[in-house]
Amino acid sequence: MASTDVAAAEVKAQTTQVEEPAKVTRHQEVGHKSLLQSDALYQYILETSVYPREPEPLKELREVTAKHPWNLMTTSEDEGQFLGLLLKLINAKNTMEIGVYTGYSLLSTALALPDDGKILAMDINRENYDLGLPMIEKAGVAHKIDFREGPALPLLDEMVKNEEMQGSFDFVFVDADKDNYLNYHRRLIDLVKVGGVIAYDNTLWNGSVVAPPDAPLRKYVRYYRDFVMELNKALAADPRIEISQIPVGDGVTLCRRNY
């Protein structure tokens, strides 16, 4: 939610000395992620461009995920749509996803890939993935997904050692433990092909990357903020990639491998 809206509400309450029940706008829906400070503008994007094009299995998965206690971990609908279009633009076929949760971004990817496309999907929690699996199967794309339960780093280390795996991925989406993003990058840069793309999610981290040191932040936001900022600096200085940081969802940084 927009911090300016919260601040304005607090000022109004202090000025009028009248307690009013907090309004829950659609911008504050569970699972919502957006850096836009206008509730109406974000809802306009969803209702005009996203929801009319959202496939039914994705809609069902979004609704199932909204009931999960960790729903804020999900990929936002507009980001899912963006990823799907991006995959088609680069003609991706062999992809990887680190951090799956219930699979909204995974299903968005699977729907965008050709019928013989592949996704190596990794997550430490199979139970969450199983929540979305019925919708993935309903969409007819389960055959594209190779799900591996467990930490991603050991598997990435194995793949890096395999010469046949080096430079074999067209696209990689990372939405996992932020304190390991740089560790992922050190390995993924060898696994994605020259001209391929790595997308790192949450690189604006609730807008906290520009918050002052003494700003009141939730514990998990404060803890991971430094890791996110360290990643952003490292990506900007990495000559092996071209980058673009996009304010979609909670911030997505696209990295195209140059060499």
PDB file of C-alpha atoms in Angstrom:
ATOM      1  CA  MET A   1       0.000   0.000   0.000  1.00  0.00           C
ATOM      2  CA  ALA A   2       1.180   3.554  -0.551  1.00  0.00           C
ATOM      3  CA  SER A   3       2.980   5.040   2.447  1.00  0.00           C
ATOM      4  CA  THR A   4       1.780   8.515   1.468  1.00  0.00           C
ATOM      5  CA  ASP A   5      -1.839   7.399   1.767  1.00  0.00           C
ATOM      6  CA  VAL A   6      -1.171   6.035   5.259  1.00  0.00           C
ATOM      7  CA  ALA A   7       0.601   9.218   6.322  1.00  0.00           C
ATOM      8  CA  ALA A   8      -2.234  11.369   4.986  1.00  0.00           C
ATOM      9  CA  ALA A   9      -4.789   9.349   6.909  1.00  0.00           C
ATOM     10  CA  GLU A  10      -2.792   9.728  10.120  1.00  0.00           C
ATOM     11  CA  VAL A  11      -2.493  13.487   9.660  1.00  0.00           C
ATOM     12  CA  LYS A  12      -6.219  13.782   9.036  1.00  0.00           C
ATOM     13  CA  ALA A  13      -7.001  11.792  12.178  1.00  0.00           C
ATOM     14  CA  GLN A  14      -4.692  13.953  14.282  1.00  0.00           C
ATOM     15  CA  THR A  15      -6.143  17.163  12.859  1.00  0.00           C
ATOM     16  CA  THR A  16      -9.807  16.344  13.242  1.00  0.00           C
ATOM     17  CA  GLN A  17      -9.446  14.359  16.499  1.00  0.00           C
ATOM     18  CA  VAL A  18     -12.170  12.077  15.133  1.00  0.00           C
ATOM     19  CA  GLU A  19     -11.568   8.365  14.850  1.00  0.00           C
ATOM     20  CA  GLU A  20     -12.777   6.957  11.566  1.00  0.00           C
ATOM     21  CA  PRO A  21     -12.757   3.313  10.553  1.00  0.00           C
ATOM     22  CA  ALA A  22      -9.941   2.607   8.130  1.00  0.00           C
ATOM     23  CA  LYS A  23     -11.126   2.198   4.576  1.00  0.00           C
ATOM     24  CA  VAL A  24      -9.893  -0.957   2.886  1.00  0.00           C
ATOM     25  CA  THR A  25      -9.438  -0.085  -0.748  1.00  0.00           C
ATOM     26  CA  ARG A  26      -9.084  -2.649  -3.509  1.00  0.00           C
ATOM     27  CA  HIS A  27      -5.454  -1.537  -3.691  1.00  0.00           C
ATOM     28  CA  GLN A  28      -5.005  -3.329  -0.350  1.00  0.00           C
ATOM     29  CA  GLU A  29      -6.330  -6.708  -1.464  1.00  0.00           C
ATOM     30  CA  VAL A  30      -4.526  -9.740  -0.089  1.00  0.00           C
ATOM     31  CA  GLY A  31      -1.641 -10.723  -2.276  1.00  0.00           C
ATOM     32  CA  HIS A  32      -1.502  -7.232  -3.751  1.00  0.00           C
ATOM     33  CA  LYS A  33       1.876  -5.887  -4.770  1.00  0.00           C
ATOM     34  CA  SER A  34       2.300  -2.564  -6.473  1.00  0.00           C
ATOM     35  CA  LEU A  35       4.569   0.429  -6.109  1.00  0.00           C
ATOM     36  CA  LEU A  36       1.946   2.731  -7.579  1.00  0.00           C
ATOM     37  CA  GLN A  37       0.716   5.267  -5.042  1.00  0.00           C
ATOM     38  CA  SER A  38      -2.691   5.591  -6.650  1.00  0.00           C
ATOM     39  CA  ASP A  39      -5.192   2.896  -5.751  1.00  0.00           C
ATOM     40  CA  ALA A  40      -7.450   3.909  -8.618  1.00  0.00           C
ATOM     41  CA  LEU A  41      -4.648   3.816 -11.183  1.00  0.00           C
ATOM     42  CA  TYR A  42      -3.525   0.326 -10.181  1.00  0.00           C
ATOM     43  CA  GLN A  43      -7.090  -0.944 -10.243  1.00  0.00           C
ATOM     44  CA  TYR A  44      -7.522   0.644 -13.678  1.00  0.00           C
ATOM     45  CA  ILE A  45      -4.532  -1.344 -14.964  1.00  0.00           C
ATOM     46  CA  LEU A  46      -5.914  -4.580 -13.551  1.00  0.00           C
ATOM     47  CA  GLU A  47      -9.457  -4.127 -14.775  1.00  0.00           C
ATOM     48  CA  THR A  48      -8.570  -2.683 -18.182  1.00  0.00           C
ATOM     49  CA  SER A  49      -5.545  -4.700 -19.271  1.00  0.00           C
ATOM     50  CA  VAL A  50      -4.955  -7.630 -16.936  1.00  0.00           C
ATOM     51  CA  TYR A  51      -8.192  -9.261 -15.774  1.00  0.00           C
ATOM     52  CA  PRO A  52      -9.834  -9.332 -19.246  1.00  0.00           C
ATOM     53  CA  ARG A  53      -6.812 -11.279 -20.558  1.00  0.00           C
ATOM     54  CA  GLU A  54      -6.172 -13.466 -17.501  1.00  0.00           C
ATOM     55  CA  PRO A  55      -6.727 -17.146 -18.416  1.00  0.00           C
ATOM     56  CA  GLU A  56      -9.271 -18.940 -16.245  1.00  0.00           C
ATOM     57  CA  PRO A  57      -6.723 -21.311 -14.623  1.00  0.00           C
ATOM     58  CA  LEU A  58      -4.631 -18.301 -13.579  1.00  0.00           C
ATOM     59  CA  LYS A  59      -7.689 -16.594 -12.144  1.00  0.00           C
ATOM     60  CA  GLU A  60      -8.579 -19.721 -10.175  1.00  0.00           C
ATOM     61  CA  LEU A  61      -5.014 -20.006  -8.892  1.00  0.00           C
ATOM     62  CA  ARG A  62      -5.026 -16.352  -7.856  1.00  0.00           C
ATOM     63  CA  GLU A  63      -8.238 -16.885  -5.887  1.00  0.00           C
ATOM     64  CA  VAL A  64      -6.901 -20.025  -4.189  1.00  0.00           C
ATOM     65  CA  THR A  65      -3.657 -18.258  -3.284  1.00  0.00           C
ATOM     66  CA  ALA A  66      -5.535 -15.290  -1.810  1.00  0.00           C
ATOM     67  CA  LYS A  67      -6.828 -17.622   0.923  1.00  0.00           C
ATOM     68  CA  HIS A  68      -3.343 -18.813   1.866  1.00  0.00           C
ATOM     69  CA  PRO A  69      -1.754 -17.232   4.968  1.00  0.00           C
ATOM     70  CA  TRP A  70       1.392 -16.348   2.999  1.00  0.00           C
ATOM     71  CA  ASN A  71      -0.471 -14.818   0.059  1.00  0.00           C
ATOM     72  CA  LEU A  72       1.788 -11.761  -0.094  1.00  0.00           C
ATOM     73  CA  MET A  73       4.482 -14.048  -1.511  1.00  0.00           C
ATOM     74  CA  THR A  74       2.593 -14.462  -4.770  1.00  0.00           C
ATOM     75  CA  THR A  75       3.474 -12.762  -8.038  1.00  0.00           C
ATOM     76  CA  SER A  76       1.106  -9.901  -8.845  1.00  0.00           C
ATOM     77  CA  GLU A  77      -1.278 -10.310 -11.760  1.00  0.00           C
ATOM     78  CA  ASP A  78       0.228  -7.486 -13.807  1.00  0.00           C
ATOM     79  CA  GLU A  79       3.721  -8.925 -13.324  1.00  0.00           C
ATOM     80  CA  GLY A  80       2.525 -12.352 -14.405  1.00  0.00           C
ATOM     81  CA  GLN A  81       1.118 -10.841 -17.579  1.00  0.00           C
ATOM     82  CA  PHE A  82       4.378  -8.961 -18.174  1.00  0.00           C
ATOM     83  CA  LEU A  83       6.470 -12.117 -17.785  1.00  0.00           C
ATOM     84  CA  GLY A  84       4.262 -14.036 -20.199  1.00  0.00           C
ATOM     85  CA  LEU A  85       4.632 -11.395 -22.889  1.00  0.00           C
ATOM     86  CA  LEU A  86       8.379 -11.123 -22.305  1.00  0.00           C
ATOM     87  CA  LEU A  87       8.832 -14.870 -22.761  1.00  0.00           C
ATOM     88  CA  LYS A  88       7.038 -14.739 -26.087  1.00  0.00           C
ATOM     89  CA  LEU A  89       9.057 -11.722 -27.231  1.00  0.00           C
ATOM     90  CA  ILE A  90      12.358 -13.534 -26.644  1.00  0.00           C
ATOM     91  CA  ASN A  91      11.021 -16.856 -27.979  1.00  0.00           C
ATOM     92  CA  ALA A  92      11.987 -18.642 -24.766  1.00  0.00           C
ATOM     93  CA  LYS A  93      11.774 -22.418 -24.702  1.00  0.00           C
ATOM     94  CA  ASN A  94      14.051 -23.702 -21.930  1.00  0.00           C
ATOM     95  CA  THR A  95      13.504 -21.832 -18.677  1.00  0.00           C
ATOM     96  CA  MET A  96      14.115 -22.004 -14.943  1.00  0.00           C
ATOM     97  CA  GLU A  97      12.246 -20.674 -11.919  1.00  0.00           C
ATOM     98  CA  ILE A  98      13.747 -20.387  -8.435  1.00  0.00           C
ATOM     99  CA  GLY A  99      10.993 -19.855  -5.883  1.00  0.00           C
ATOM    100  CA  VAL A 100       7.597 -21.170  -6.933  1.00  0.00           C
ATOM    101  CA  TYR A 101       5.191 -20.755  -3.985  1.00  0.00           C
ATOM    102  CA  THR A 102       1.719 -21.743  -5.324  1.00  0.00           C
ATOM    103  CA  GLY A 103       2.816 -21.246  -8.926  1.00  0.00           C
ATOM    104  CA  TYR A 104       1.199 -18.081 -10.318  1.00  0.00           C
ATOM    105  CA  SER A 105       4.365 -16.973 -12.120  1.00  0.00           C
ATOM    106  CA  LEU A 106       5.111 -20.596 -12.997  1.00  0.00           C
ATOM    107  CA  LEU A 107       1.721 -21.052 -14.651  1.00  0.00           C
ATOM    108  CA  SER A 108       2.119 -17.693 -16.429  1.00  0.00           C
ATOM    109  CA  THR A 109       5.426 -18.980 -17.802  1.00  0.00           C
ATOM    110  CA  ALA A 110       4.076 -22.389 -18.769  1.00  0.00           C
ATOM    111  CA  LEU A 111       1.179 -20.840 -20.679  1.00  0.00           C
ATOM    112  CA  ALA A 112       3.581 -18.596 -22.602  1.00  0.00           C
ATOM    113  CA  LEU A 113       5.997 -21.334 -23.663  1.00  0.00           C
ATOM    114  CA  PRO A 114       5.500 -23.511 -26.764  1.00  0.00           C
ATOM    115  CA  ASP A 115       4.104 -27.002 -26.206  1.00  0.00           C
ATOM    116  CA  ASP A 116       7.596 -28.510 -26.076  1.00  0.00           C
ATOM    117  CA  GLY A 117       8.891 -25.798 -23.735  1.00  0.00           C
ATOM    118  CA  LYS A 118      10.417 -26.735 -20.382  1.00  0.00           C
ATOM    119  CA  ILE A 119      10.611 -25.160 -16.925  1.00  0.00           C
ATOM    120  CA  LEU A 120      12.957 -26.390 -14.218  1.00  0.00           C
ATOM    121  CA  ALA A 121      11.106 -25.195 -11.109  1.00  0.00           C
ATOM    122  CA  MET A 122      12.686 -25.226  -7.642  1.00  0.00           C
ATOM    123  CA  ASP A 123      11.180 -24.541  -4.238  1.00  0.00           C
ATOM    124  CA  ILE A 124      11.767 -25.745  -0.685  1.00  0.00           C
ATOM    125  CA  ASN A 125       8.038 -26.329  -0.136  1.00  0.00           C
ATOM    126  CA  ARG A 126       6.229 -28.908  -2.256  1.00  0.00           C
ATOM    127  CA  GLU A 127       3.014 -28.394  -0.270  1.00  0.00           C
ATOM    128  CA  ASN A 128       2.536 -24.855  -1.606  1.00  0.00           C
ATOM    129  CA  TYR A 129       3.209 -25.991  -5.166  1.00  0.00           C
ATOM    130  CA  ASP A 130       0.617 -28.748  -4.782  1.00  0.00           C
ATOM    131  CA  LEU A 131      -2.030 -26.100  -4.026  1.00  0.00           C
ATOM    132  CA  GLY A 132      -1.640 -24.729  -7.529  1.00  0.00           C
ATOM    133  CA  LEU A 133      -1.008 -28.023  -9.294  1.00  0.00           C
ATOM    134  CA  PRO A 134      -4.707 -28.737 -10.070  1.00  0.00           C
ATOM    135  CA  MET A 135      -4.930 -25.433 -11.969  1.00  0.00           C
ATOM    136  CA  ILE A 136      -1.671 -26.157 -13.772  1.00  0.00           C
ATOM    137  CA  GLU A 137      -3.032 -29.549 -14.810  1.00  0.00           C
ATOM    138  CA  LYS A 138      -6.354 -28.007 -15.814  1.00  0.00           C
ATOM    139  CA  ALA A 139      -4.462 -25.612 -18.088  1.00  0.00           C
ATOM    140  CA  GLY A 140      -2.818 -28.581 -19.807  1.00  0.00           C
ATOM    141  CA  VAL A 141       0.757 -27.430 -19.167  1.00  0.00           C
ATOM    142  CA  ALA A 142       1.924 -29.739 -16.353  1.00  0.00           C
ATOM    143  CA  HIS A 143       4.093 -31.678 -18.830  1.00  0.00           C
ATOM    144  CA  LYS A 144       6.282 -28.592 -19.276  1.00  0.00           C
ATOM    145  CA  ILE A 145       7.251 -28.435 -15.594  1.00  0.00           C
ATOM    146  CA  ASP A 146      10.027 -30.342 -13.831  1.00  0.00           C
ATOM    147  CA  PHE A 147       9.496 -29.510 -10.148  1.00  0.00           C
ATOM    148  CA  ARG A 148      12.340 -30.105  -7.702  1.00  0.00           C
ATOM    149  CA  GLU A 149      11.782 -29.754  -3.972  1.00  0.00           C
ATOM    150  CA  GLY A 150      14.713 -28.474  -1.937  1.00  0.00           C
ATOM    151  CA  PRO A 151      17.314 -25.686  -1.866  1.00  0.00           C
ATOM    152  CA  ALA A 152      18.302 -24.410  -5.289  1.00  0.00           C
ATOM    153  CA  LEU A 153      22.012 -23.770  -4.718  1.00  0.00           C
ATOM    154  CA  PRO A 154      23.155 -27.429  -4.579  1.00  0.00           C
ATOM    155  CA  LEU A 155      21.312 -28.185  -7.824  1.00  0.00           C
ATOM    156  CA  LEU A 156      22.719 -25.064  -9.468  1.00  0.00           C
ATOM    157  CA  ASP A 157      26.236 -26.113  -8.443  1.00  0.00           C
ATOM    158  CA  GLU A 158      25.706 -29.491 -10.108  1.00  0.00           C
ATOM    159  CA  MET A 159      24.462 -27.859 -13.303  1.00  0.00           C
ATOM    160  CA  VAL A 160      27.373 -25.409 -13.462  1.00  0.00           C
ATOM    161  CA  LYS A 161      29.789 -28.354 -13.378  1.00  0.00           C
ATOM    162  CA  ASN A 162      27.979 -29.952 -16.332  1.00  0.00           C
ATOM    163  CA  GLU A 163      29.277 -28.389 -19.550  1.00  0.00           C
ATOM    164  CA  GLU A 164      26.120 -29.390 -21.398  1.00  0.00           C
ATOM    165  CA  MET A 165      24.023 -27.304 -18.990  1.00  0.00           C
ATOM    166  CA  GLN A 166      26.136 -24.173 -19.308  1.00  0.00           C
ATOM    167  CA  GLY A 167      24.465 -21.559 -21.488  1.00  0.00           C
ATOM    168  CA  SER A 168      21.412 -23.781 -21.958  1.00  0.00           C
ATOM    169  CA  PHE A 169      18.632 -21.622 -20.480  1.00  0.00           C
ATOM    170  CA  ASP A 170      16.775 -18.927 -22.397  1.00  0.00           C
ATOM    171  CA  PHE A 171      15.159 -17.368 -19.336  1.00  0.00           C
ATOM    172  CA  VAL A 172      15.390 -17.594 -15.545  1.00  0.00           C
ATOM    173  CA  PHE A 173      12.977 -16.075 -13.004  1.00  0.00           C
ATOM    174  CA  VAL A 174      14.187 -15.666  -9.419  1.00  0.00           C
ATOM    175  CA  ASP A 175      11.708 -14.964  -6.628  1.00  0.00           C
ATOM    176  CA  ALA A 176      13.184 -16.684  -3.582  1.00  0.00           C
ATOM    177  CA  ASP A 177      15.358 -15.964  -0.525  1.00  0.00           C
ATOM    178  CA  LYS A 178      16.730 -12.467  -1.050  1.00  0.00           C
ATOM    179  CA  ASP A 179      19.843 -13.146   1.020  1.00  0.00           C
ATOM    180  CA  ASN A 180      20.924 -15.640  -1.644  1.00  0.00           C
ATOM    181  CA  TYR A 181      20.192 -13.562  -4.743  1.00  0.00           C
ATOM    182  CA  LEU A 182      23.876 -12.787  -5.319  1.00  0.00           C
ATOM    183  CA  ASN A 183      24.766 -16.451  -4.836  1.00  0.00           C
ATOM    184  CA  TYR A 184      22.157 -17.335  -7.437  1.00  0.00           C
ATOM    185  CA  HIS A 185      23.496 -14.718  -9.833  1.00  0.00           C
ATOM    186  CA  ARG A 186      27.062 -16.053  -9.620  1.00  0.00           C
ATOM    187  CA  ARG A 187      25.788 -19.406 -10.875  1.00  0.00           C
ATOM    188  CA  LEU A 188      22.978 -18.380 -13.205  1.00  0.00           C
ATOM    189  CA  ILE A 189      25.223 -16.153 -15.301  1.00  0.00           C
ATOM    190  CA  ASP A 190      26.925 -19.348 -16.523  1.00  0.00           C
ATOM    191  CA  LEU A 191      23.689 -21.270 -17.044  1.00  0.00           C
ATOM    192  CA  VAL A 192      21.754 -18.711 -19.094  1.00  0.00           C
ATOM    193  CA  LYS A 193      22.738 -18.445 -22.735  1.00  0.00           C
ATOM    194  CA  VAL A 194      24.366 -15.374 -24.272  1.00  0.00           C
ATOM    195  CA  GLY A 195      21.396 -13.204 -25.177  1.00  0.00           C
ATOM    196  CA  GLY A 196      19.268 -14.927 -22.538  1.00  0.00           C
ATOM    197  CA  VAL A 197      17.498 -13.151 -19.691  1.00  0.00           C
ATOM    198  CA  ILE A 198      17.542 -13.463 -15.905  1.00  0.00           C
ATOM    199  CA  ALA A 199      14.707 -11.692 -14.073  1.00  0.00           C
ATOM    200  CA  TYR A 200      15.088 -10.894 -10.375  1.00  0.00           C
ATOM    201  CA  ASP A 201      11.877 -10.131  -8.515  1.00  0.00           C
ATOM    202  CA  ASN A 202      11.353  -7.741  -5.563  1.00  0.00           C
ATOM    203  CA  THR A 203      14.333  -5.531  -6.384  1.00  0.00           C
ATOM    204  CA  LEU A 204      12.573  -2.419  -5.072  1.00  0.00           C
ATOM    205  CA  TRP A 205      11.501  -4.320  -1.945  1.00  0.00           C
ATOM    206  CA  ASN A 206       8.351  -2.507  -0.900  1.00  0.00           C
ATOM    207  CA  GLY A 207      10.030   0.794  -1.753  1.00  0.00           C
ATOM    208  CA  SER A 208      12.311   0.342   1.268  1.00  0.00           C
ATOM    209  CA  VAL A 209      15.447   0.765  -0.859  1.00  0.00           C
ATOM    210  CA  VAL A 210      14.982   4.530  -0.570  1.00  0.00           C
ATOM    211  CA  ALA A 211      13.767   4.584   3.033  1.00  0.00           C
ATOM    212  CA  PRO A 212      15.956   6.407   5.599  1.00  0.00           C
ATOM    213  CA  PRO A 213      17.910   4.210   8.036  1.00  0.00           C
ATOM    214  CA  ASP A 214      15.554   5.009  10.922  1.00  0.00           C
ATOM    215  CA  ALA A 215      12.346   4.457   8.941  1.00  0.00           C
ATOM    216  CA  PRO A 216       9.780   2.207  10.651  1.00  0.00           C
ATOM    217  CA  LEU A 217       9.853  -1.011   8.628  1.00  0.00           C
ATOM    218  CA  ARG A 218       8.536  -4.492   9.212  1.00  0.00           C
ATOM    219  CA  LYS A 219      11.258  -6.802  10.502  1.00  0.00           C
ATOM    220  CA  TYR A 220      11.420  -8.969   7.400  1.00  0.00           C
ATOM    221  CA  VAL A 221      11.508  -5.900   5.140  1.00  0.00           C
ATOM    222  CA  ARG A 222      14.378  -4.372   7.118  1.00  0.00           C
ATOM    223  CA  TYR A 223      16.284  -7.666   7.281  1.00  0.00           C
ATOM    224  CA  TYR A 224      16.258  -8.305   3.526  1.00  0.00           C
ATOM    225  CA  ARG A 225      16.588  -4.683   2.410  1.00  0.00           C
ATOM    226  CA  ASP A 226      20.386  -4.631   2.596  1.00  0.00           C
ATOM    227  CA  PHE A 227      20.634  -7.838   0.565  1.00  0.00           C
ATOM    228  CA  VAL A 228      18.380  -6.377  -2.119  1.00  0.00           C
ATOM    229  CA  MET A 229      20.367  -3.148  -2.247  1.00  0.00           C
ATOM    230  CA  GLU A 230      23.628  -5.109  -2.454  1.00  0.00           C
ATOM    231  CA  LEU A 231      22.222  -7.077  -5.381  1.00  0.00           C
ATOM    232  CA  ASN A 232      21.106  -3.916  -7.170  1.00  0.00           C
ATOM    233  CA  LYS A 233      24.603  -2.428  -6.895  1.00  0.00           C
ATOM    234  CA  ALA A 234      26.245  -5.646  -8.068  1.00  0.00           C
ATOM    235  CA  LEU A 235      23.981  -5.985 -11.101  1.00  0.00           C
ATOM    236  CA  ALA A 236      24.581  -2.367 -12.096  1.00  0.00           C
ATOM    237  CA  ALA A 237      28.347  -2.980 -11.996  1.00  0.00           C
ATOM    238  CA  ASP A 238      28.371  -6.352 -13.791  1.00  0.00           C
ATOM    239  CA  PRO A 239      29.794  -5.861 -17.320  1.00  0.00           C
ATOM    240  CA  ARG A 240      28.514  -9.285 -18.422  1.00  0.00           C
ATOM    241  CA  ILE A 241      24.911  -8.089 -18.485  1.00  0.00           C
ATOM    242  CA  GLU A 242      22.665  -5.286 -19.691  1.00  0.00           C
ATOM    243  CA  ILE A 243      19.994  -4.398 -17.150  1.00  0.00           C
ATOM    244  CA  SER A 244      16.674  -2.646 -16.803  1.00  0.00           C
ATOM    245  CA  GLN A 245      14.949  -2.214 -13.447  1.00  0.00           C
ATOM    246  CA  ILE A 246      11.207  -1.987 -13.957  1.00  0.00           C
ATOM    247  CA  PRO A 247       8.627  -0.817 -11.371  1.00  0.00           C
ATOM    248  CA  VAL A 248       6.207  -3.661 -12.079  1.00  0.00           C
ATOM    249  CA  GLY A 249       4.898  -5.500  -9.039  1.00  0.00           C
ATOM    250  CA  ASP A 250       7.529  -5.044  -6.334  1.00  0.00           C
ATOM    251  CA  GLY A 251      10.244  -4.203  -8.844  1.00  0.00           C
ATOM    252  CA  VAL A 252      11.740  -6.542 -11.452  1.00  0.00           C
ATOM    253  CA  THR A 253      15.287  -6.285 -12.759  1.00  0.00           C
ATOM    254  CA  LEU A 254      15.884  -7.804 -16.185  1.00  0.00           C
ATOM    255  CA  CYS A 255      19.434  -8.895 -16.980  1.00  0.00           C
ATOM    256  CA  ARG A 256      20.443  -9.830 -20.527  1.00  0.00           C
ATOM    257  CA  ARG A 257      23.686 -11.771 -20.733  1.00  0.00           C
ATOM    258  CA  ASN A 258      26.172 -10.095 -23.068  1.00  0.00           C
ATOM    259  CA  TYR A 259      28.933 -12.698 -23.027  1.00  0.00           C
TER     260      TYR A 259
END
